[in-house]
Amino acid sequence: MQKWKKILFSFGLACSITFVNIPNFVYADWNHSVYEEKNENYIGKGIKHEQIRKFTDNGWVNINVIRVNLDDKDTNLDLLFHQNGLNKKARLSELVGQRENMIGAINGDFFSMKTAATIGPMVKDGELLTTTSYTEHMVPTFNLTKENNPFIQNWANSKITLTNENTGFELSVLAVNKESDYENTCILYTSKWGEKTPALSSKLTSGIELIIEDHKIKNMVQAGTGSYIPNNGYVLFAAGQKAVEIGQNFVVGDSIDFSAETNPDFSDLALTVAGGSIIVKDGDVMSDYYMNIKGKHPRTALGISRDEREVFFVTIDGRTKSFTGVRQDELAQIMISLGAYNAINFDGGGSTDMVLRPLGEENKKVINHPSGGSERRIMNGIGAISNAPKVDEIGGIILEAKDENMLMNTSKQFTLKAYDKNYNPIVIDSSQVKWMVSGVKGEFNNNSFKGTTSGVGVIAVEYEGKYASLPIRVIDNPVSLKVFPSKIYIDKNKKKLLKVKVMDKDGYGATVNMNELYVDIPSNLGMIDSEGYFQSSNESGSGLMKVSFGGLSSFVPVVVGSEEEIVDDFEDNNGSFLSYPAEVTGEYDLAEHSKMGKLSGKLSYDFTSTDATRAAYLVFDDGGINFNKVPEKIGMWVYGNESGHMLKAKVVNGDGNSTNITLAPSIDWEGWKFVETAMPKTINSPFKLERIYVVETNTLSKDIGEIYMDDLTAFYPNKFTGSIPKAEEFVDSRNKKSDLRGNSSFRLFVSESISINPLGENGVAEKIAKFSNEMAEMNLFTKSIDPIIKDKFNHSSIIAGAGYGSSTHKNTLFINLDNRKGGLRETNFEQWGWFLKQMENVESKNVFVTLPKPLNFKDPLEEKLFKDTLEKLKTEKNVDIWVVTGENELFSVYPEDGVHYMNLNRYTVGTDLDQFTTPKMILFTVNDDEVTYEILSLDEK
């Protein structure tokens, strides 16, 4: 019992100062970063995962690292490729799922989206699986010897030979297990390739295939749809002059020997996987890249430590609002900072992927943020193997919950995981789990806790002598209820997760399980399933859903389905082909390969003749398809070819301005698929859909192909036409008149801007100034005010909107920040470091933070960091914090996690004043123990 008390006391103390669970702030110097958070833990014996997130002058850098200790006898590396053949693509999670003992992996080599060919070689256990695409190419590779020594080296296919032992004739082979559409080539296919050789390319007129089994030629056939590859042999494909050489020097029955000489020698290697460039060599950043993918992108890389006893995998996210990605030279710098003495980069962009088995879990998960929203199908990868046996001795336990807050007298679920000494997940015997709570009272039911008193506390758990804990906050007397999303627009027979949160008077919110709520939904719209998802019905409609808890209710408009209008069924030809640049060739025509009806539109292209950006267009007749109203979205059926090219459309407004929209960021599927995209807000009716096109910017992605299109459809949303009952109005306990208490107390006048016209003409400006002069000791404005009006105020004024700075008045610190360009970073990154230091050194009782624009940053992670910084200050020092923003559409005041946010409404010159647009005057009474405010409205009506 004494140990329990010690654990609860120590965690309770920690909870009292850090229960919001915000990572400690770390100042770093890499790439001008001002904030870093890092989490690390072992996921297997000798295998550690690190997640590093830095906030820099270029945005967020999100880095995932898997470190592998090569000195651990139970740990190793292995090559990943599809178990059904090298010619098949699969998602990294699928490849990892084929190996039970693989607990972490990244994607590997670059490859053609159209074909099944990686750029470089692959070796596994001394077997040459595939060579480079061309004999003369020197391709960067990562290699691991059979003695477990890693190295990075440019790979060369010195000599690949097929020898006729009967005649001594030696045939030079171009590559092993690669697809080719070039004349005068000779490719050898082993059973590792797949069941059959590739079909003859449409660019080749003919070819020969030798079927070789048990080192003898069993057959010689014309290349066509592909030949079956014997398990104990291989097939040699030849075209052009190479086919002539075969015809002249080989016959059925000849004895054959195949040999390959490579540098490094593949027979000495446990594995080889190729990459794009050697980016770090002997501790220095390289600049002479074999492949230089310019710009900021998601990246994948592998590093080797100086002592060559550690290999680590790295992914860096990009192409999102928060994660921009990095340049190739920045990737090299990051690899050095992580400990790389030598490093190589792998395929990046949409291919960047990391999968691992989280500590204490059986299932493996994608741990990074793929830029396309989901995993891309790839050719290969490299992973970390753990052969450490499961042991009885427990290594530790992990306690998790979705959030820390809960509502009194409702249940909260906790997840308990355990792992053994070798970091293998183990099954928990729930009868041996002991639960404890401190700071609040409540009841346990297995892994569920119901708080019966409010306050801040700690949940602790003990299992087989191991302890874990989590801070909790139990809130009582909720004053508002919110449903997320607040409006539901959903297609028929679809699911959308609902989240219901109740808030107390200080803005601390707790999620409530759907089964503890009363939900009323019109029967024709759908239902709530057991997991809290709204499941829409199979018919279109709209209505109002009511969600209630206690005396609180919220009403959510629900719209199911859309009005669909087929604007082109591709049964009649109404378009023509156009290309860019002129070197691109192709055609557009109708084809008897349809998804609906009898015909579809076939768009063919040849992107092999130039390295420039290439596009093949279907240009609709008469300037485009006319739209008299703007749909919510457009879509169509597309028969994909796995080319990886983008599929886009061009829309032209009536004023002649055009907008390009993306129907699919990557044609990475084969067969029919319905693709759709929302119409941008910039498009006005009437407009024309001028063209649909396939486009490629990557110089390496060259192919000949075609796609088919059917049933181009416009979607016009159903509308909710009913009225929405007004939700219960939140009554802020701080909105009250208070007396000044003490020498350090004062009154503060706060306003958006005050312009001389039209307000000044009616004497309103003088009225406001008179009020401030009589009632307040100082003023705060969220943006500049007219100099004529400014002179009417007798007391000092703080004016936000240009730069950043701070000042102190009695017991209060005033901080001005500038977010006029959509965030603090984009406006002036230097203010972030200054702001964080200001927060660390706060000694005042109260803090007012003022921003000229609404708190709606372009970067959602930056906005979260801003709020987390304030919540951390509130929790650690119990400072009363107020955030005042300007230029909001509507006036509002609300608390969130202990911080008050006051959004002043924008007033547009020349508009009539009404109850929504009338500028608000706010009078704060600032005391040491509490800050309160009064709202006084100017109503000229």
Short mmCIF file of N, CA, C and O in Angstrom, two decimals, residues 385-462:
data_model
loop_
_atom_site.label_atom_id
_atom_site.label_comp_id
_atom_site.label_asym_id
_atom_site.label_seq_id
_atom_site.Cartn_x
_atom_site.Cartn_y
_atom_site.Cartn_z
N ILE A 385 13.67 -6.94 -38.64
CA ILE A 385 13.17 -8.22 -38.17
C ILE A 385 13.55 -8.39 -36.69
O ILE A 385 14.68 -8.09 -36.29
N SER A 386 12.61 -8.87 -35.90
CA SER A 386 12.91 -9.24 -34.52
C SER A 386 12.58 -10.71 -34.32
O SER A 386 11.43 -11.12 -34.43
N ASN A 387 13.62 -11.49 -34.03
CA ASN A 387 13.44 -12.91 -33.72
C ASN A 387 13.52 -13.19 -32.23
O ASN A 387 13.66 -14.35 -31.82
N ALA A 388 13.44 -12.12 -31.45
CA ALA A 388 13.52 -12.29 -30.00
C ALA A 388 12.32 -13.11 -29.52
O ALA A 388 11.17 -12.76 -29.82
N PRO A 389 12.54 -14.18 -28.78
CA PRO A 389 11.42 -15.03 -28.35
C PRO A 389 10.55 -14.35 -27.30
O PRO A 389 11.01 -13.45 -26.58
N LYS A 390 9.31 -14.78 -27.23
CA LYS A 390 8.43 -14.30 -26.16
C LYS A 390 8.84 -14.95 -24.85
O LYS A 390 9.10 -16.15 -24.79
N VAL A 391 8.91 -14.13 -23.81
CA VAL A 391 9.32 -14.62 -22.49
C VAL A 391 8.24 -14.28 -21.48
O VAL A 391 7.37 -13.43 -21.70
N ASP A 392 8.29 -14.96 -20.35
CA ASP A 392 7.26 -14.77 -19.32
C ASP A 392 7.46 -13.48 -18.54
O ASP A 392 6.50 -12.90 -18.03
N GLU A 393 8.69 -13.01 -18.44
CA GLU A 393 8.97 -11.83 -17.63
C GLU A 393 8.43 -10.59 -18.30
O GLU A 393 8.76 -10.29 -19.45
N ILE A 394 7.60 -9.85 -17.58
CA ILE A 394 6.99 -8.65 -18.14
C ILE A 394 8.01 -7.51 -18.20
O ILE A 394 8.87 -7.37 -17.33
N GLY A 395 7.94 -6.73 -19.28
CA GLY A 395 8.84 -5.61 -19.44
C GLY A 395 8.23 -4.28 -19.01
O GLY A 395 8.92 -3.40 -18.50
N GLY A 396 6.94 -4.12 -19.22
CA GLY A 396 6.28 -2.88 -18.84
C GLY A 396 4.84 -2.87 -19.30
O GLY A 396 4.39 -3.77 -20.02
N ILE A 397 4.11 -1.84 -18.89
CA ILE A 397 2.72 -1.67 -19.29
C ILE A 397 2.51 -0.24 -19.78
O ILE A 397 3.28 0.67 -19.46
N ILE A 398 1.47 -0.07 -20.58
CA ILE A 398 1.14 1.24 -21.15
C ILE A 398 -0.34 1.49 -20.91
O ILE A 398 -1.18 0.65 -21.24
N LEU A 399 -0.66 2.64 -20.36
CA LEU A 399 -2.05 3.04 -20.12
C LEU A 399 -2.39 4.17 -21.06
O LEU A 399 -1.67 5.16 -21.15
N GLU A 400 -3.52 4.04 -21.77
CA GLU A 400 -3.91 5.05 -22.75
C GLU A 400 -5.39 5.38 -22.62
O GLU A 400 -6.19 4.56 -22.16
N ALA A 401 -5.75 6.59 -23.02
CA ALA A 401 -7.14 7.03 -23.13
C ALA A 401 -7.22 8.02 -24.28
O ALA A 401 -6.24 8.67 -24.63
N LYS A 402 -8.39 8.15 -24.89
CA LYS A 402 -8.54 9.05 -26.04
C LYS A 402 -8.35 10.50 -25.65
O LYS A 402 -7.85 11.30 -26.43
N ASP A 403 -8.78 10.89 -24.46
CA ASP A 403 -8.54 12.24 -23.96
C ASP A 403 -8.51 12.18 -22.45
O ASP A 403 -8.86 11.17 -21.83
N GLU A 404 -8.11 13.27 -21.83
CA GLU A 404 -7.91 13.28 -20.39
C GLU A 404 -9.14 13.72 -19.61
O GLU A 404 -9.25 13.44 -18.42
N ASN A 405 -10.05 14.44 -20.25
CA ASN A 405 -11.22 14.96 -19.56
C ASN A 405 -12.39 13.99 -19.61
O ASN A 405 -12.55 13.26 -20.59
N MET A 406 -13.20 13.99 -18.59
CA MET A 406 -14.41 13.19 -18.57
C MET A 406 -15.48 13.91 -17.78
O MET A 406 -15.19 14.80 -16.96
N LEU A 407 -16.72 13.57 -18.03
CA LEU A 407 -17.85 14.17 -17.35
C LEU A 407 -18.22 13.33 -16.14
O LEU A 407 -18.26 12.09 -16.21
N MET A 408 -18.52 14.00 -15.04
CA MET A 408 -18.88 13.30 -13.82
C MET A 408 -20.12 12.42 -14.05
O MET A 408 -21.04 12.80 -14.77
N ASN A 409 -20.10 11.24 -13.45
CA ASN A 409 -21.20 10.26 -13.51
C ASN A 409 -21.38 9.66 -14.91
O ASN A 409 -22.44 9.12 -15.22
N THR A 410 -20.36 9.78 -15.76
CA THR A 410 -20.34 9.03 -17.02
C THR A 410 -19.08 8.16 -17.01
O THR A 410 -18.17 8.37 -16.21
N SER A 411 -19.04 7.19 -17.90
CA SER A 411 -17.94 6.22 -17.91
C SER A 411 -16.88 6.61 -18.93
O SER A 411 -17.19 7.14 -20.00
N LYS A 412 -15.65 6.32 -18.59
CA LYS A 412 -14.51 6.56 -19.48
C LYS A 412 -13.72 5.27 -19.62
O LYS A 412 -13.39 4.62 -18.62
N GLN A 413 -13.41 4.90 -20.87
CA GLN A 413 -12.68 3.68 -21.14
C GLN A 413 -11.18 3.95 -21.19
O GLN A 413 -10.74 4.93 -21.77
N PHE A 414 -10.41 3.06 -20.56
CA PHE A 414 -8.96 3.10 -20.62
C PHE A 414 -8.46 1.85 -21.33
O PHE A 414 -9.07 0.78 -21.24
N THR A 415 -7.35 1.99 -22.04
CA THR A 415 -6.73 0.86 -22.72
C THR A 415 -5.42 0.53 -22.03
O THR A 415 -4.56 1.41 -21.85
N LEU A 416 -5.26 -0.74 -21.63
CA LEU A 416 -4.04 -1.19 -20.98
C LEU A 416 -3.35 -2.20 -21.88
O LEU A 416 -3.94 -3.17 -22.32
N LYS A 417 -2.06 -1.93 -22.19
CA LYS A 417 -1.25 -2.82 -23.01
C LYS A 417 -0.02 -3.23 -22.21
O LYS A 417 0.43 -2.49 -21.32
N ALA A 418 0.53 -4.39 -22.55
CA ALA A 418 1.71 -4.88 -21.85
C ALA A 418 2.68 -5.51 -22.85
O ALA A 418 2.28 -5.96 -23.93
N TYR A 419 3.95 -5.56 -22.46
CA TYR A 419 4.97 -6.16 -23.30
C TYR A 419 5.99 -6.86 -22.41
O TYR A 419 6.15 -6.53 -21.23
N ASP A 420 6.68 -7.87 -23.00
CA ASP A 420 7.64 -8.62 -22.22
C ASP A 420 9.02 -7.98 -22.27
O ASP A 420 9.20 -6.91 -22.86
N LYS A 421 10.01 -8.65 -21.69
CA LYS A 421 11.37 -8.09 -21.63
C LYS A 421 11.98 -7.91 -23.02
O LYS A 421 12.89 -7.10 -23.19
N ASN A 422 11.48 -8.66 -23.98
CA ASN A 422 11.97 -8.52 -25.36
C ASN A 422 11.09 -7.61 -26.20
O ASN A 422 11.20 -7.59 -27.42
N TYR A 423 10.18 -6.88 -25.55
CA TYR A 423 9.29 -5.90 -26.19
C TYR A 423 8.25 -6.56 -27.09
O TYR A 423 7.68 -5.90 -27.97
N ASN A 424 7.99 -7.84 -26.87
CA ASN A 424 6.89 -8.50 -27.56
C ASN A 424 5.58 -8.22 -26.83
O ASN A 424 5.55 -8.22 -25.59
N PRO A 425 4.49 -7.98 -27.55
CA PRO A 425 3.21 -7.75 -26.87
C PRO A 425 2.75 -9.02 -26.16
O PRO A 425 2.98 -10.14 -26.64
N ILE A 426 2.12 -8.84 -25.02
CA ILE A 426 1.59 -9.98 -24.27
C ILE A 426 0.13 -9.72 -23.93
O ILE A 426 -0.32 -8.57 -23.83
N VAL A 427 -0.61 -10.80 -23.75
CA VAL A 427 -2.03 -10.73 -23.42
C VAL A 427 -2.17 -10.50 -21.92
O VAL A 427 -1.52 -11.16 -21.11
N ILE A 428 -3.02 -9.54 -21.56
CA ILE A 428 -3.21 -9.18 -20.15
C ILE A 428 -4.33 -10.01 -19.54
O ILE A 428 -5.40 -10.17 -20.13
N ASP A 429 -4.07 -10.53 -18.35
CA ASP A 429 -5.09 -11.21 -17.56
C ASP A 429 -5.82 -10.15 -16.74
O ASP A 429 -5.28 -9.63 -15.75
N SER A 430 -7.01 -9.78 -17.16
CA SER A 430 -7.72 -8.66 -16.53
C SER A 430 -7.99 -8.90 -15.05
O SER A 430 -8.13 -7.94 -14.28
N SER A 431 -8.04 -10.17 -14.62
CA SER A 431 -8.31 -10.45 -13.21
C SER A 431 -7.13 -10.07 -12.32
O SER A 431 -7.28 -9.95 -11.10
N GLN A 432 -5.94 -9.87 -12.91
CA GLN A 432 -4.76 -9.52 -12.14
C GLN A 432 -4.44 -8.02 -12.19
O GLN A 432 -3.43 -7.59 -11.64
N VAL A 433 -5.30 -7.25 -12.84
CA VAL A 433 -5.08 -5.82 -12.96
C VAL A 433 -5.65 -5.11 -11.73
O VAL A 433 -6.78 -5.38 -11.31
N LYS A 434 -4.87 -4.20 -11.15
CA LYS A 434 -5.31 -3.43 -9.99
C LYS A 434 -5.37 -1.95 -10.37
O LYS A 434 -4.40 -1.37 -10.84
N TRP A 435 -6.55 -1.35 -10.15
CA TRP A 435 -6.78 0.05 -10.49
C TRP A 435 -6.80 0.91 -9.24
O TRP A 435 -7.19 0.47 -8.16
N MET A 436 -6.41 2.17 -9.38
CA MET A 436 -6.39 3.11 -8.26
C MET A 436 -6.63 4.50 -8.80
O MET A 436 -6.26 4.82 -9.94
N VAL A 437 -7.24 5.36 -8.00
CA VAL A 437 -7.49 6.74 -8.39
C VAL A 437 -7.11 7.66 -7.25
O VAL A 437 -7.27 7.31 -6.06
N SER A 438 -6.60 8.82 -7.58
CA SER A 438 -6.25 9.83 -6.59
C SER A 438 -6.73 11.18 -7.07
O SER A 438 -6.71 11.46 -8.27
N GLY A 439 -7.15 12.04 -6.15
CA GLY A 439 -7.57 13.39 -6.48
C GLY A 439 -9.06 13.53 -6.69
O GLY A 439 -9.63 14.59 -6.46
N VAL A 440 -9.70 12.48 -7.17
CA VAL A 440 -11.15 12.43 -7.34
C VAL A 440 -11.64 11.07 -6.87
O VAL A 440 -10.84 10.15 -6.66
N LYS A 441 -12.93 10.95 -6.74
CA LYS A 441 -13.52 9.67 -6.36
C LYS A 441 -14.28 9.08 -7.53
O LYS A 441 -14.75 9.80 -8.42
N GLY A 442 -14.40 7.76 -7.52
CA GLY A 442 -15.13 7.11 -8.60
C GLY A 442 -15.15 5.62 -8.45
O GLY A 442 -14.67 5.05 -7.46
N GLU A 443 -15.71 4.96 -9.46
CA GLU A 443 -15.90 3.51 -9.45
C GLU A 443 -15.26 2.90 -10.69
O GLU A 443 -15.38 3.44 -11.80
N PHE A 444 -14.58 1.76 -10.51
CA PHE A 444 -13.98 1.03 -11.62
C PHE A 444 -14.84 -0.17 -11.99
O PHE A 444 -15.39 -0.85 -11.11
N ASN A 445 -14.94 -0.42 -13.27
CA ASN A 445 -15.57 -1.63 -13.78
C ASN A 445 -14.68 -2.15 -14.90
O ASN A 445 -14.76 -1.70 -16.04
N ASN A 446 -13.77 -3.09 -14.53
CA ASN A 446 -12.72 -3.54 -15.43
C ASN A 446 -11.88 -2.33 -15.85
O ASN A 446 -11.30 -1.66 -15.00
N ASN A 447 -11.82 -2.01 -17.15
CA ASN A 447 -11.00 -0.88 -17.59
C ASN A 447 -11.82 0.39 -17.78
O ASN A 447 -11.42 1.31 -18.48
N SER A 448 -12.98 0.45 -17.15
CA SER A 448 -13.86 1.62 -17.23
C SER A 448 -13.92 2.30 -15.88
O SER A 448 -13.98 1.64 -14.83
N PHE A 449 -13.90 3.64 -15.90
CA PHE A 449 -13.96 4.42 -14.66
C PHE A 449 -15.09 5.43 -14.75
O PHE A 449 -15.24 6.12 -15.75
N LYS A 450 -15.89 5.49 -13.68
CA LYS A 450 -16.94 6.49 -13.56
C LYS A 450 -16.59 7.43 -12.41
O LYS A 450 -16.51 7.02 -11.26
N GLY A 451 -16.32 8.70 -12.75
CA GLY A 451 -16.00 9.68 -11.73
C GLY A 451 -17.25 10.17 -11.02
O GLY A 451 -18.21 10.59 -11.66
N THR A 452 -17.22 10.13 -9.69
CA THR A 452 -18.38 10.57 -8.91
C THR A 452 -18.15 11.90 -8.23
O THR A 452 -19.06 12.44 -7.60
N THR A 453 -16.94 12.45 -8.31
CA THR A 453 -16.66 13.81 -7.86
C THR A 453 -15.85 14.51 -8.93
O THR A 453 -15.17 13.88 -9.73
N SER A 454 -15.94 15.82 -8.96
CA SER A 454 -15.21 16.59 -9.97
C SER A 454 -13.84 16.99 -9.44
O SER A 454 -13.58 16.98 -8.24
N GLY A 455 -12.96 17.36 -10.37
CA GLY A 455 -11.64 17.80 -9.99
C GLY A 455 -10.56 17.19 -10.87
O GLY A 455 -10.84 16.51 -11.85
N VAL A 456 -9.31 17.46 -10.49
CA VAL A 456 -8.15 16.94 -11.21
C VAL A 456 -7.59 15.76 -10.44
O VAL A 456 -7.44 15.81 -9.22
N GLY A 457 -7.31 14.67 -11.15
CA GLY A 457 -6.84 13.47 -10.47
C GLY A 457 -5.91 12.65 -11.33
O GLY A 457 -5.47 13.07 -12.41
N VAL A 458 -5.60 11.46 -10.84
CA VAL A 458 -4.72 10.53 -11.52
C VAL A 458 -5.32 9.14 -11.47
O VAL A 458 -5.77 8.68 -10.41
N ILE A 459 -5.36 8.47 -12.62
CA ILE A 459 -5.71 7.05 -12.69
C ILE A 459 -4.41 6.28 -12.73
O ILE A 459 -3.55 6.53 -13.59
N ALA A 460 -4.23 5.34 -11.82
CA ALA A 460 -3.03 4.51 -11.80
C ALA A 460 -3.43 3.05 -11.89
O ALA A 460 -4.53 2.66 -11.48
N VAL A 461 -2.53 2.24 -12.47
CA VAL A 461 -2.81 0.83 -12.64
C VAL A 461 -1.54 0.03 -12.37
O VAL A 461 -0.43 0.48 -12.66
N GLU A 462 -1.72 -1.15 -11.77
CA GLU A 462 -0.59 -2.04 -11.50
C GLU A 462 -0.89 -3.39 -12.09
O GLU A 462 -2.00 -3.92 -11.99
#
